[in-house]
Short mmCIF file of C-alpha atoms in Angstrom, two decimals:
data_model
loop_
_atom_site.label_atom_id
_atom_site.label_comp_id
_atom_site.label_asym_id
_atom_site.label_seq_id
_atom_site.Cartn_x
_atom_site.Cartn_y
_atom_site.Cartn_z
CA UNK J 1 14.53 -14.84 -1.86
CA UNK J 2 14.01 -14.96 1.90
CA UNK J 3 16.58 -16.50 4.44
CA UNK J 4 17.27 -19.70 5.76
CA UNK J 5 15.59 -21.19 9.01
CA UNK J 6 18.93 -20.94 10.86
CA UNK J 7 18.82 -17.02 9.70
CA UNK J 8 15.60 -16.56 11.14
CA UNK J 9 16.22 -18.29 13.91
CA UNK J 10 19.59 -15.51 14.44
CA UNK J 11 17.10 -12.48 13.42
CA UNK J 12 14.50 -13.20 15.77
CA UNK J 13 17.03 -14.00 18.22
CA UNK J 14 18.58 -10.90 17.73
CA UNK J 15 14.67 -9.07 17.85
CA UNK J 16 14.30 -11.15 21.10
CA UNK J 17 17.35 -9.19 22.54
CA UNK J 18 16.20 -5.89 20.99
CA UNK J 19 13.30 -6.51 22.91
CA UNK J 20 14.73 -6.79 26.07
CA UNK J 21 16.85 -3.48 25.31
CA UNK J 22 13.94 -1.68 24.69
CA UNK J 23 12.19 -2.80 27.90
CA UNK J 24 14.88 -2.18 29.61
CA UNK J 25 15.29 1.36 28.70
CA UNK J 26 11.65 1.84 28.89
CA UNK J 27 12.22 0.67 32.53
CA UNK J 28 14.83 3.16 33.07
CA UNK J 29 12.47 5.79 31.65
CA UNK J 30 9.80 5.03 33.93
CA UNK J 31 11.68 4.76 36.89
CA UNK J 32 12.69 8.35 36.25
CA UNK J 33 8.99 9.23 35.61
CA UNK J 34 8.35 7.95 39.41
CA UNK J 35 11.60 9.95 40.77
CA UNK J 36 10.30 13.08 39.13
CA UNK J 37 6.54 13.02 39.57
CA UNK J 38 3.14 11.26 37.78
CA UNK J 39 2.36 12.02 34.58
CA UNK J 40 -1.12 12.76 33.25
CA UNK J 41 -1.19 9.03 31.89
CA UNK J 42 -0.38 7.28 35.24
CA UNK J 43 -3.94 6.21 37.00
CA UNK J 44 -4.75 6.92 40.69
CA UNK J 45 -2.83 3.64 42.15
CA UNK J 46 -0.02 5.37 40.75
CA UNK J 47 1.29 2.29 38.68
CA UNK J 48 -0.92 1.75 35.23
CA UNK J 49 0.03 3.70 31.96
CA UNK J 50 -2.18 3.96 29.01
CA UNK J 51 -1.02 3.24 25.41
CA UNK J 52 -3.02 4.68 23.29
CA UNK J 53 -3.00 3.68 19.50
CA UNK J 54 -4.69 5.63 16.41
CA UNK J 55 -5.50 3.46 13.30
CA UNK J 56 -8.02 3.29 10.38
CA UNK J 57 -7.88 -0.23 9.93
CA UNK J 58 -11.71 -1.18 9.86
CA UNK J 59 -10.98 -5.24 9.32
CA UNK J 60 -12.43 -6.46 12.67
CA UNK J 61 -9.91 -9.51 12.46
CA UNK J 62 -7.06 -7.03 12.21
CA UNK J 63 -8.03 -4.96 14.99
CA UNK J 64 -8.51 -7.97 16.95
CA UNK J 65 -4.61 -9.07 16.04
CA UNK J 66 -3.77 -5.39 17.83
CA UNK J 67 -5.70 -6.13 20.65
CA UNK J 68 -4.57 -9.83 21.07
CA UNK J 69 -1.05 -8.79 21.10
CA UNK J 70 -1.39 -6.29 23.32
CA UNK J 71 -2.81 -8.74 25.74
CA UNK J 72 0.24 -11.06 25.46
CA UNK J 73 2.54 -8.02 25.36
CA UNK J 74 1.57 -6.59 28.18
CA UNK J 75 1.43 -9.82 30.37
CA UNK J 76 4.73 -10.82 29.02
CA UNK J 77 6.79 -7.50 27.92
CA UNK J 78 6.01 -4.55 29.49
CA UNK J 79 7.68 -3.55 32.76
CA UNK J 80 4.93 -1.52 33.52
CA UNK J 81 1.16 -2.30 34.19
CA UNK J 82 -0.21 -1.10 30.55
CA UNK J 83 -4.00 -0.84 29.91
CA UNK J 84 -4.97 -0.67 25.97
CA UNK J 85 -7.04 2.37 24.34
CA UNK J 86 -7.17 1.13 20.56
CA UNK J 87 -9.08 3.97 18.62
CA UNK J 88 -10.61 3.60 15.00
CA UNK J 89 -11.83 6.02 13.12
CA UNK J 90 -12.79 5.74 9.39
CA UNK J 91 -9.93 5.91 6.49
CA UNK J 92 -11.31 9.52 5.33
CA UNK J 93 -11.12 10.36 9.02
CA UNK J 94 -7.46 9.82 10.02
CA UNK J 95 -5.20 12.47 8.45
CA UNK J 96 -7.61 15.50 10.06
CA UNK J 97 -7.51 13.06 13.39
CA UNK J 98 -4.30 12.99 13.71
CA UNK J 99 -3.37 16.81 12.60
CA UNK J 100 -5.46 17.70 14.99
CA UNK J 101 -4.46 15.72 17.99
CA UNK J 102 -0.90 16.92 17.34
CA UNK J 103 -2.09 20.34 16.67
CA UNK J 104 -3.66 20.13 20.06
CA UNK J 105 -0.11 18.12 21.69
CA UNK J 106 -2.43 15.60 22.38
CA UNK J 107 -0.92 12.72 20.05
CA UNK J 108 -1.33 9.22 20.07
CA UNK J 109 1.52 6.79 21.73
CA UNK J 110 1.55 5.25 17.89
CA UNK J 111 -0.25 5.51 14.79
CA UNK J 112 -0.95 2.46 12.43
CA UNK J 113 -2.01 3.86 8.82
CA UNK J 114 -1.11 4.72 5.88
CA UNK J 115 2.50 5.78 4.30
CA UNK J 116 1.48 8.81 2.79
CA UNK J 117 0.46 10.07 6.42
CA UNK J 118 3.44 8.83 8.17
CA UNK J 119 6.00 10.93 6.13
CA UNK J 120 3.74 13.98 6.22
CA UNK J 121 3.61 14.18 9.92
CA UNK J 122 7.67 12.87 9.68
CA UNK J 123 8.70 15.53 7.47
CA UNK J 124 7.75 17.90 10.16
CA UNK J 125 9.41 16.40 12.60
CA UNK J 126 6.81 14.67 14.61
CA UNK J 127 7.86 11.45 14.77
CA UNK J 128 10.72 9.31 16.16
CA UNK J 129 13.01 7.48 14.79
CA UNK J 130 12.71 3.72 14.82
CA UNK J 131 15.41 2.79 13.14
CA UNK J 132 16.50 0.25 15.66
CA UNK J 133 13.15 -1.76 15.29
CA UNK J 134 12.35 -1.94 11.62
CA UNK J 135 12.64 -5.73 10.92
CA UNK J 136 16.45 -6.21 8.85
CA UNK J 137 14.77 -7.82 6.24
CA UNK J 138 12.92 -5.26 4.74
CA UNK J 139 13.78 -3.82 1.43
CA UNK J 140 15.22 -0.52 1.77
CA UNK J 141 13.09 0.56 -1.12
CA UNK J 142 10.16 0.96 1.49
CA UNK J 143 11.82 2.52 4.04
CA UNK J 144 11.24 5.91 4.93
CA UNK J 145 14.55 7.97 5.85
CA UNK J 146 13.95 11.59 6.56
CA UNK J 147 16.79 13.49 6.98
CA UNK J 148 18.70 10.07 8.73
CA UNK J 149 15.62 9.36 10.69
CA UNK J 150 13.48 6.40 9.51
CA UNK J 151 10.72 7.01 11.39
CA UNK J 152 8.00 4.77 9.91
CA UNK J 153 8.01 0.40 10.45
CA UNK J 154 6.53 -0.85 7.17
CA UNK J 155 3.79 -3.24 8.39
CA UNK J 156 2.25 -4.38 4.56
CA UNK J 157 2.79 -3.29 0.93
CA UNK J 158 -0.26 -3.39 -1.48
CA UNK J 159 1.14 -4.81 -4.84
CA UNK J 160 -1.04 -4.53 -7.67
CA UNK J 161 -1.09 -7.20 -10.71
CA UNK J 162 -3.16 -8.35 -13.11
CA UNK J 163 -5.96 -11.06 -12.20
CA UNK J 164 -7.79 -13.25 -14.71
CA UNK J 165 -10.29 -16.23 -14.99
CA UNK J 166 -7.93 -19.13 -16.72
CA UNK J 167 -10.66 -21.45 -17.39
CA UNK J 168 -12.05 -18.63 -19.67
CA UNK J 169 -9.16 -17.79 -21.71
CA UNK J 170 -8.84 -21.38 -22.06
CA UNK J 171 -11.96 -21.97 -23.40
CA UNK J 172 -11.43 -19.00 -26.28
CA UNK J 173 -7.92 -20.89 -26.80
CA UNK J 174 -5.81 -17.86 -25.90
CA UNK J 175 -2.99 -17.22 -23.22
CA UNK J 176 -2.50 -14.30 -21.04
CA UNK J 177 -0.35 -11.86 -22.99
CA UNK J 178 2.71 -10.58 -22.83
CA UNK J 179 2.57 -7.37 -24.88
CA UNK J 180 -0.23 -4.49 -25.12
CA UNK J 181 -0.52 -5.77 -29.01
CA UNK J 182 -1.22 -9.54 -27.46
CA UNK J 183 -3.64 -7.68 -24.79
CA UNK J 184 -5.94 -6.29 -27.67
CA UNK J 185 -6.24 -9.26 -29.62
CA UNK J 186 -7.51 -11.52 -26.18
CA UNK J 187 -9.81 -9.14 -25.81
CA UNK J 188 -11.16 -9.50 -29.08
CA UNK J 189 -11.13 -13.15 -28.98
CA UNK J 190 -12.80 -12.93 -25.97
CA UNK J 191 -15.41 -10.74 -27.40
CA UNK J 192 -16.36 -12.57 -30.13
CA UNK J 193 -15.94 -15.93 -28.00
CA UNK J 194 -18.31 -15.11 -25.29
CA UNK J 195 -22.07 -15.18 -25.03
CA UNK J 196 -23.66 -11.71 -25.28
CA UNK J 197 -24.33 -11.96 -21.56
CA UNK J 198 -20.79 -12.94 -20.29
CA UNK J 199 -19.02 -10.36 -22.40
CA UNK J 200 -15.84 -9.58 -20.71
CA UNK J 201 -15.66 -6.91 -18.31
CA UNK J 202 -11.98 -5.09 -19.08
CA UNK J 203 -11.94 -3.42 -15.99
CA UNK J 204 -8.44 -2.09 -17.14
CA UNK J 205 -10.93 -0.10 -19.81
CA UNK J 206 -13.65 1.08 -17.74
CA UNK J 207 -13.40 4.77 -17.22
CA UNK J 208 -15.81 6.15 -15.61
CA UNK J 209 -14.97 5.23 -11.33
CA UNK J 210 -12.15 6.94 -9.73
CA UNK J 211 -11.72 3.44 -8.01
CA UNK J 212 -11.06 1.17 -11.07
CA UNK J 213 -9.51 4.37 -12.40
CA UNK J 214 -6.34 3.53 -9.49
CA UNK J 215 -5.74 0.32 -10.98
CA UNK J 216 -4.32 2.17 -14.30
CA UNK J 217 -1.57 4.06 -12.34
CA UNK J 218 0.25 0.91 -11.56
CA UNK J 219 1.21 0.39 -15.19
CA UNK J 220 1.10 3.59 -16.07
CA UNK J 221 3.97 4.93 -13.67
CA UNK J 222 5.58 1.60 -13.70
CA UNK J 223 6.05 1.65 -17.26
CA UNK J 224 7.71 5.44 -16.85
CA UNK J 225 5.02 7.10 -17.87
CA UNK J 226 4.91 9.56 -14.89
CA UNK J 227 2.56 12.73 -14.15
CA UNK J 228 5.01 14.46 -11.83
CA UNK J 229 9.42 13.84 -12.13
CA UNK J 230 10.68 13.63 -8.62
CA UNK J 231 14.39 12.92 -8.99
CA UNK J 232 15.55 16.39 -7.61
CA UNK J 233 16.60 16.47 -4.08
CA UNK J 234 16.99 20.34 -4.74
CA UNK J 235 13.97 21.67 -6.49
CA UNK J 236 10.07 20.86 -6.01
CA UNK J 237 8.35 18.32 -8.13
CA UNK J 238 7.03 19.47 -11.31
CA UNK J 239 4.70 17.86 -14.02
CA UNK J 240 6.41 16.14 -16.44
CA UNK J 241 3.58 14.53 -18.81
CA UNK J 242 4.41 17.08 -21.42
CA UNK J 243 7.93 16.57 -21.40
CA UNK J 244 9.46 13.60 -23.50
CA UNK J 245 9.35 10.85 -22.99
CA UNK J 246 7.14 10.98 -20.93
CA UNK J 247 4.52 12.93 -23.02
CA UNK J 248 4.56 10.38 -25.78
CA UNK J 249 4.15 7.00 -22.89
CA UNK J 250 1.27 8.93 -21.30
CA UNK J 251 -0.33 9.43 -24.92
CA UNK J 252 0.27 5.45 -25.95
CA UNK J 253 -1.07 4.19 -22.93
CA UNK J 254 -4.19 6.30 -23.36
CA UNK J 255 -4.25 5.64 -26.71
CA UNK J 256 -3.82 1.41 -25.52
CA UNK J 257 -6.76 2.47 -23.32
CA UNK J 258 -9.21 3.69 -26.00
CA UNK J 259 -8.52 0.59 -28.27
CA UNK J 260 -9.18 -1.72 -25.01
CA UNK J 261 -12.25 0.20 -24.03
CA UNK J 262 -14.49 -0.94 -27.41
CA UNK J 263 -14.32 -4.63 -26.24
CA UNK J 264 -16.05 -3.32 -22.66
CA UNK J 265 -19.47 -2.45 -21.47
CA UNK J 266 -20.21 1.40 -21.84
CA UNK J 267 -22.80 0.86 -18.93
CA UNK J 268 -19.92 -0.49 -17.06
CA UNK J 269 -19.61 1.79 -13.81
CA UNK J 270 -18.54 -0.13 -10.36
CA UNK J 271 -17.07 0.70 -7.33
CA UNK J 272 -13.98 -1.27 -5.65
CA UNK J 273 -15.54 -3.08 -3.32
CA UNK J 274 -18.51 -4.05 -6.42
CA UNK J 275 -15.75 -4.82 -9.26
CA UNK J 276 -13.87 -7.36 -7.15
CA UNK J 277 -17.00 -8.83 -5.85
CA UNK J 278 -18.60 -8.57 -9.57
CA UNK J 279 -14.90 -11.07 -10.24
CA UNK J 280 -16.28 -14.11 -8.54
CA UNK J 281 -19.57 -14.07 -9.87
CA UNK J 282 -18.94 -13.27 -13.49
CA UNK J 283 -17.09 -14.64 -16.32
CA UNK J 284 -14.70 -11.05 -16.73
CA UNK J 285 -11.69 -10.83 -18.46
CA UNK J 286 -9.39 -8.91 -15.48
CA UNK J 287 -9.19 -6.70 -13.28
CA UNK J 288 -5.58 -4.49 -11.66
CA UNK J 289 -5.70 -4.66 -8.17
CA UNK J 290 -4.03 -5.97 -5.17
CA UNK J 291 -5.06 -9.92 -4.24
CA UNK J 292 -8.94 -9.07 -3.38
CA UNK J 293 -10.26 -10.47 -6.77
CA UNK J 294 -8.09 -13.56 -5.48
CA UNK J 295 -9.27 -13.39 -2.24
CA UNK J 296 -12.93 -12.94 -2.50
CA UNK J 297 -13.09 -15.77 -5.02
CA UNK J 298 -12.23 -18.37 -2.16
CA UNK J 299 -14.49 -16.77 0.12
CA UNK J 300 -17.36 -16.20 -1.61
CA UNK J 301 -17.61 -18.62 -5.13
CA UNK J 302 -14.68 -21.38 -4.18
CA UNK J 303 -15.43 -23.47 -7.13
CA UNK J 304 -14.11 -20.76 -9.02
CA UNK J 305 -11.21 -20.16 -7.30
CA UNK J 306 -8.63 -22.56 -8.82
CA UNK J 307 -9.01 -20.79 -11.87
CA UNK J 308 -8.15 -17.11 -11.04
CA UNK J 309 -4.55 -16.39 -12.13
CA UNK J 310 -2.25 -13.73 -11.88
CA UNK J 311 -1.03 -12.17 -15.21
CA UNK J 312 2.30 -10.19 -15.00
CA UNK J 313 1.30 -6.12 -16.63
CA UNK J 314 1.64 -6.47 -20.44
CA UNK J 315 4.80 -4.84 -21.67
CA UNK J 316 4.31 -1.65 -23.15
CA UNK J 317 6.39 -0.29 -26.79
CA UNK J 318 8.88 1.33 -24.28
CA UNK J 319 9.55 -1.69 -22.48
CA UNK J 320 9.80 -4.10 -25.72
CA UNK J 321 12.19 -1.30 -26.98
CA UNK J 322 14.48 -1.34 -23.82
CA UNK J 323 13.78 2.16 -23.07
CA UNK J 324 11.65 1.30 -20.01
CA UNK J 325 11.78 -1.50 -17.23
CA UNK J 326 9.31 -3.01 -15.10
CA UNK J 327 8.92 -1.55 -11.63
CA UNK J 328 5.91 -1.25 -8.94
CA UNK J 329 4.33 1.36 -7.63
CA UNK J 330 3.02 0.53 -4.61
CA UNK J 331 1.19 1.58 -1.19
CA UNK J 332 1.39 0.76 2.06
CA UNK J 333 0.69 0.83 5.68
CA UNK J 334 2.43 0.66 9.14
CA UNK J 335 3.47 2.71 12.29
CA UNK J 336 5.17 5.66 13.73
CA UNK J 337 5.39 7.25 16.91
CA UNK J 338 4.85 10.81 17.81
CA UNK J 339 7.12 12.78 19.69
CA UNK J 340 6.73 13.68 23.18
CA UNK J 341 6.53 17.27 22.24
CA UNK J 342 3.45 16.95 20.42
CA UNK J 343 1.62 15.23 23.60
CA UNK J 344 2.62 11.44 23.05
CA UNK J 345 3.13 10.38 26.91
CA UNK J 346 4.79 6.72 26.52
CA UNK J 347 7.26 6.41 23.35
CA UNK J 348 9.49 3.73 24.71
CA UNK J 349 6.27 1.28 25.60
CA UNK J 350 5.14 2.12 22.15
CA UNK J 351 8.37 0.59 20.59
CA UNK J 352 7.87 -2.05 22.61
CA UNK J 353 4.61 -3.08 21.62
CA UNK J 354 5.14 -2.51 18.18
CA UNK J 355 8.71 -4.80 18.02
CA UNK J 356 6.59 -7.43 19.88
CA UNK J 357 3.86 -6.87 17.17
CA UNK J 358 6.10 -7.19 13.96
CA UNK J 359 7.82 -10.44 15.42
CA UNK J 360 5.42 -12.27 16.44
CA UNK J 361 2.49 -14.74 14.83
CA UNK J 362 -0.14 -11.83 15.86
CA UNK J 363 1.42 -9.83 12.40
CA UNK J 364 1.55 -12.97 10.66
CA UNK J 365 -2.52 -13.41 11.23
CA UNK J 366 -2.76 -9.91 10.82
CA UNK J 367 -1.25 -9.87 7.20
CA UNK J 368 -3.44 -12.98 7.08
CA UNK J 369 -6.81 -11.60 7.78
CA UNK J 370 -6.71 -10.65 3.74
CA UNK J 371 -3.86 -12.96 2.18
CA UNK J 372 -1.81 -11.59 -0.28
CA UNK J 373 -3.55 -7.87 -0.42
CA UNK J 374 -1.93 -7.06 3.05
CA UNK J 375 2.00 -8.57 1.52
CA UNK J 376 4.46 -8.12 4.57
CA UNK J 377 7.08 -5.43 4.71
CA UNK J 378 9.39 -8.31 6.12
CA UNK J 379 9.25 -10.57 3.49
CA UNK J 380 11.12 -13.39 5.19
CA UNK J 381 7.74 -13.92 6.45
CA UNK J 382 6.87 -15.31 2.82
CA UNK J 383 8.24 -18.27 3.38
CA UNK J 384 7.28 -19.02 7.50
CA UNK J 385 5.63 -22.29 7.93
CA UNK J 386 2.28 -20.01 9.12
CA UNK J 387 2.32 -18.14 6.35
CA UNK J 388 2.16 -20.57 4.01
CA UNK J 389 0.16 -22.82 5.74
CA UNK J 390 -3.18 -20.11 4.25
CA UNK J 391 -4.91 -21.44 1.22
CA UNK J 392 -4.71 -18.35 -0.83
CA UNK J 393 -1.56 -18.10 -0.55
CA UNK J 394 -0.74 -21.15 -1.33
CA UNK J 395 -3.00 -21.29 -4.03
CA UNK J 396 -1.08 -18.21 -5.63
CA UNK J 397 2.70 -19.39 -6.09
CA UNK J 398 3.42 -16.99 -9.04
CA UNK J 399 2.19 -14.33 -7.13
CA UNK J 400 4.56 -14.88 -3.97
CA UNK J 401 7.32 -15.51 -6.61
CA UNK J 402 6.01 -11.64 -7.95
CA UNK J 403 6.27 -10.60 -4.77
CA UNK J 404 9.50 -11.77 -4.01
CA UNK J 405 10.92 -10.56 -7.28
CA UNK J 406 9.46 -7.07 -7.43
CA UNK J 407 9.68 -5.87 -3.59
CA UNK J 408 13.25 -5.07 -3.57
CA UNK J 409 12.29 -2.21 -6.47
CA UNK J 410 8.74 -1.51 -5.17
CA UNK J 411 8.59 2.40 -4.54
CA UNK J 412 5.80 4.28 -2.75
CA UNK J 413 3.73 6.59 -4.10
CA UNK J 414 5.25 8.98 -2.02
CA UNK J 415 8.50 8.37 -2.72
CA UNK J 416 9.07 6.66 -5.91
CA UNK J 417 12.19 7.05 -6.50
CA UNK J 418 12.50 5.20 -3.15
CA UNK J 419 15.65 7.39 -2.16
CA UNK J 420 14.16 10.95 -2.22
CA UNK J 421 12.88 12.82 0.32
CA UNK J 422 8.78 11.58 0.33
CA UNK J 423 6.43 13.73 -1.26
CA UNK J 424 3.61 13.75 0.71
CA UNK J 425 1.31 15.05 -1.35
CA UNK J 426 1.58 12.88 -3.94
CA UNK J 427 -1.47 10.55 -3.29
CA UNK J 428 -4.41 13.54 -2.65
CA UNK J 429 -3.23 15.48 -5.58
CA UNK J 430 -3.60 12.77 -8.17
CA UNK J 431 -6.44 10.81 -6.58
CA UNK J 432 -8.39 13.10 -4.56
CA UNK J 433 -8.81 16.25 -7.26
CA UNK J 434 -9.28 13.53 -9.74
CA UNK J 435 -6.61 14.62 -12.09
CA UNK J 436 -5.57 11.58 -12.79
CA UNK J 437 -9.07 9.82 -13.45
CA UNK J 438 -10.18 12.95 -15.37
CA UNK J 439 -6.87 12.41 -17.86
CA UNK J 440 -7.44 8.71 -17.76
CA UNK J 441 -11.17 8.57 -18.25
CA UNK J 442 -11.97 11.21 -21.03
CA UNK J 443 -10.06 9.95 -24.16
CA UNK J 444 -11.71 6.53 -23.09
CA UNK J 445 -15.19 7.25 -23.64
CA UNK J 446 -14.43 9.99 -26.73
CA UNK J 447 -14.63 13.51 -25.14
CA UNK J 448 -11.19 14.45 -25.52
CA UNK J 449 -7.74 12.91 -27.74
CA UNK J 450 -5.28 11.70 -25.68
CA UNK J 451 -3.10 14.27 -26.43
CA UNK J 452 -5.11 16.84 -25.61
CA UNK J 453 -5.99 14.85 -21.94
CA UNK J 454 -1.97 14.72 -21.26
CA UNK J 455 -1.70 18.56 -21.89
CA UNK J 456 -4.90 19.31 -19.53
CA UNK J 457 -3.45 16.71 -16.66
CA UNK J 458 0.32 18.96 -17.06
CA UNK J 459 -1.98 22.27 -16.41
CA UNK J 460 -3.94 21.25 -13.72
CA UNK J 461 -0.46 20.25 -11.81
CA UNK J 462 1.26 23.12 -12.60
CA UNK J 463 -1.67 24.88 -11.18
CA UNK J 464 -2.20 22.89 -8.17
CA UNK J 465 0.84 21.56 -6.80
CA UNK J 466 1.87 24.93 -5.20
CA UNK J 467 -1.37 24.74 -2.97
CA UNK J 468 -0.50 21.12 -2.12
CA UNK J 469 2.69 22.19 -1.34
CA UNK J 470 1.68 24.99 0.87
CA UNK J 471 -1.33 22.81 2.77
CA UNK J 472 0.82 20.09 3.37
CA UNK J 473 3.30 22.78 4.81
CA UNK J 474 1.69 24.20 7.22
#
């Protein structure tokens, strides 16, 4: 996958004169803007605008690649004398933040966060459309068309996979596997291979952390196994885990889960940020996550770093039986642009900045800043000479090749069908009233049967997605 240098020399050509169409215009605009009167961005000498941007990104490095651009865009792009305000606030901060400032018709000139966010605040028709400046090369399954409107630019996916230490599943003579039934017996292997105090942590067991919990719902909606069916264009989602097949996936994964969870620590309870971290420092078996275990292994104990591997997701009965295929869920993040009507002063600039920012090395260092977690949207970038000039990355071919391979069906969590109309609730529902750690964690550690757990999960939808529906309404 990915073009030839020739193509990419024609696509950024043609970005190059997209560019200069969009300057253009957003010359036009603000020649207008001087014919008719100031506006409450334009500074006392009459000439500077303001482009204000709202993100939760917290990586100093990344903001820096937003502010660096800027610098260059500005100087080089804009037709306009453009001074930067660049506004973080903290990840549990930014959907109040922004429903607020648009509340108030105070809005950013663009937002860099999350997907979920971006088609909430789209699907009321709060954003533009940006159609003309979302990079060609990005899959279509993580677009976001509302109604013929795409009004979010994918800037990264976050593609979960399996991670593992090699060198110790080498020295139990054992392979990743393939299958859940090759899973189980590694893990006993491993159990009975390793010293009492470098007993394999099975993160993909451990119950009892919403965190590590979000690493099971990669498998467990990739493999079809889903908590809510969103095919219908027509009628609401509805819970679907006690509906076959679904009922009887849901109830062998957990069931997958309780057998893996007797070859892991009971006292095993760790955050994100700890579990990765705990990766390079201890002899575990895996962990489900996006490229941090990868990445922190290079950064903080390089001599293990050759060793950690990326395992494909073991297939499940379904799978092996050809009743269910491999697929990605995935999240993301990227940018929008509010309307004018909801108090955003300088659109046009906006898509200016932001089709200088996607096409230039500034979003290459950006995705760069944590290789491999951040994967770009455009994945022509893949294969760019600065891309893969990054260790990690080029320490990790399967996991490009993953990339590369599973991108084109990668489907947000708020879309996953990838066709549908988003569903924006989606991601607060299952993570943040803890339905889905509460279903995933009990049968684990003994307190309920699986079965039981998938019936309790279908409840607590039915129950709540109505309120979801009507918050995320309003």
């Amino acid at each position: 996958m990915g073009n030839s240098d020739e193509q990419r020399s024609n696509t950024d050509s043609i970005r190059l004169d997209r560019r200069s169409l969009l300057a253009s215009s957003a010359m036009v605009t603000a020649g207008l803007a001087g014919c008719l009167g100031d506006d409450d961005t334009t500074s006392e000498d009459g000439g500077t605008k303001t482009l204000h941007l709202l993100s939760d990104v917290q990586v100093e490095q990344a903001q820096q690649m937003f502010e660096d651009a800027f610098d260059d865009w500005a100087e080089n792009e804009a037709d306009t004398n453009v001074e930067p305000n660049f506004e973080y606030v903290p990840s549990g901060e930014i959907r109040n933040t922004i429903n607020l400032r648009l509340s108030a018709e105070d809005a950013p000139d663009l937002i860099f966060t999350s997907v979920s966010y971006h088609a909430q605040f789209g699907l009321r028709g709060h954003l533009r459309d940006l159609e003309d400046i979302v990079p060609s090369s990005v899959p279509d399954s993580v677009r976001m068309n509302l109604d013929g409107r795409e009004v979010y630019v994918p800037g990264n996916l976050q593609m979960c996979s399996s991670w593992y230490r090699q060198d110790v599943y080498e020295e139990a003579g054992i392979e990743w596997g393939t299958t859940w039934e090759e899973q189980l017996h590694n893990y006993e292997v491993l159990d009975e291979h390793l010293p009492d105090d470098q007993d394999p942590t099975l993160y993909v067991a451990n119950g009892s952390h919403p965190y590590m919990i979000y690493g099971h719902y990669h498998p467990m909606l990739s493999n079809g196994s889903q908590f809510i069916d969103r095919d219908s264009n027509d009628e609401p989602p509805y819970p679907v885990v006690d509906q076959e097949p679904h009922r009887s996936r849901a109830i062998e994964y957990l069931e997958f889960l309780q057998d893996a969870y007797e070859y892991s620590p009971d006292s095993v309870n760790f955050g994100y940020g700890e579990a990765t971290q705990l990766f390079t420092t201890e002899r575990v078996m895996d962990t489900k996550y996006p490229a941090r275990a990868l990445v922190n292994s290079f950064n903080e104990n390089p001599e293990i770093a050759e060793h950690v591997k990326m395992g494909r997701f073991a297939d499940t009965p379904a799978m092996q039986a050809g009743e269910s295929e491999y697929q990605i869920a995935t999240i993301g993040e990227g940018f929008s642009v509010p309307t004018t009507d909801v108090g955003a002063s300088n659109p046009e600039l906006a898509e200016s900045y932001i089709d200088y920012f996607m096409s230039s090395d500034y979003y290459v260092d950006f995705l760069l800043t944590v290789p491999l977690h951040r994967v770009p949207a455009d994945l022509d970038i893949l294969h760019t000479d600065r891309y893969q000039a990054n260790e990690i990355v080029q320490a990790s071919p399967e996991y490009v090749s993953y990339i590369e391979e599973m991108a084109e069906g990668a489907r947000f969590y708020t879309s996953l069908t990838g066709k549908e109309t988003p569903t924006t609730y989606w991601d607060p529902l299952i993570r943040g009233t803890e339905i889905g750690p509460s279903m995933l964690a009990e049968p684990m550690v003994g307190r309920t049967e699986p079965e039981e757990a998938v019936d309790r999960a279908g409840d607590r939808l039915r129950e709540e997605i109505p309120q979801f529906e009507e918050q995320f309404a309003e």
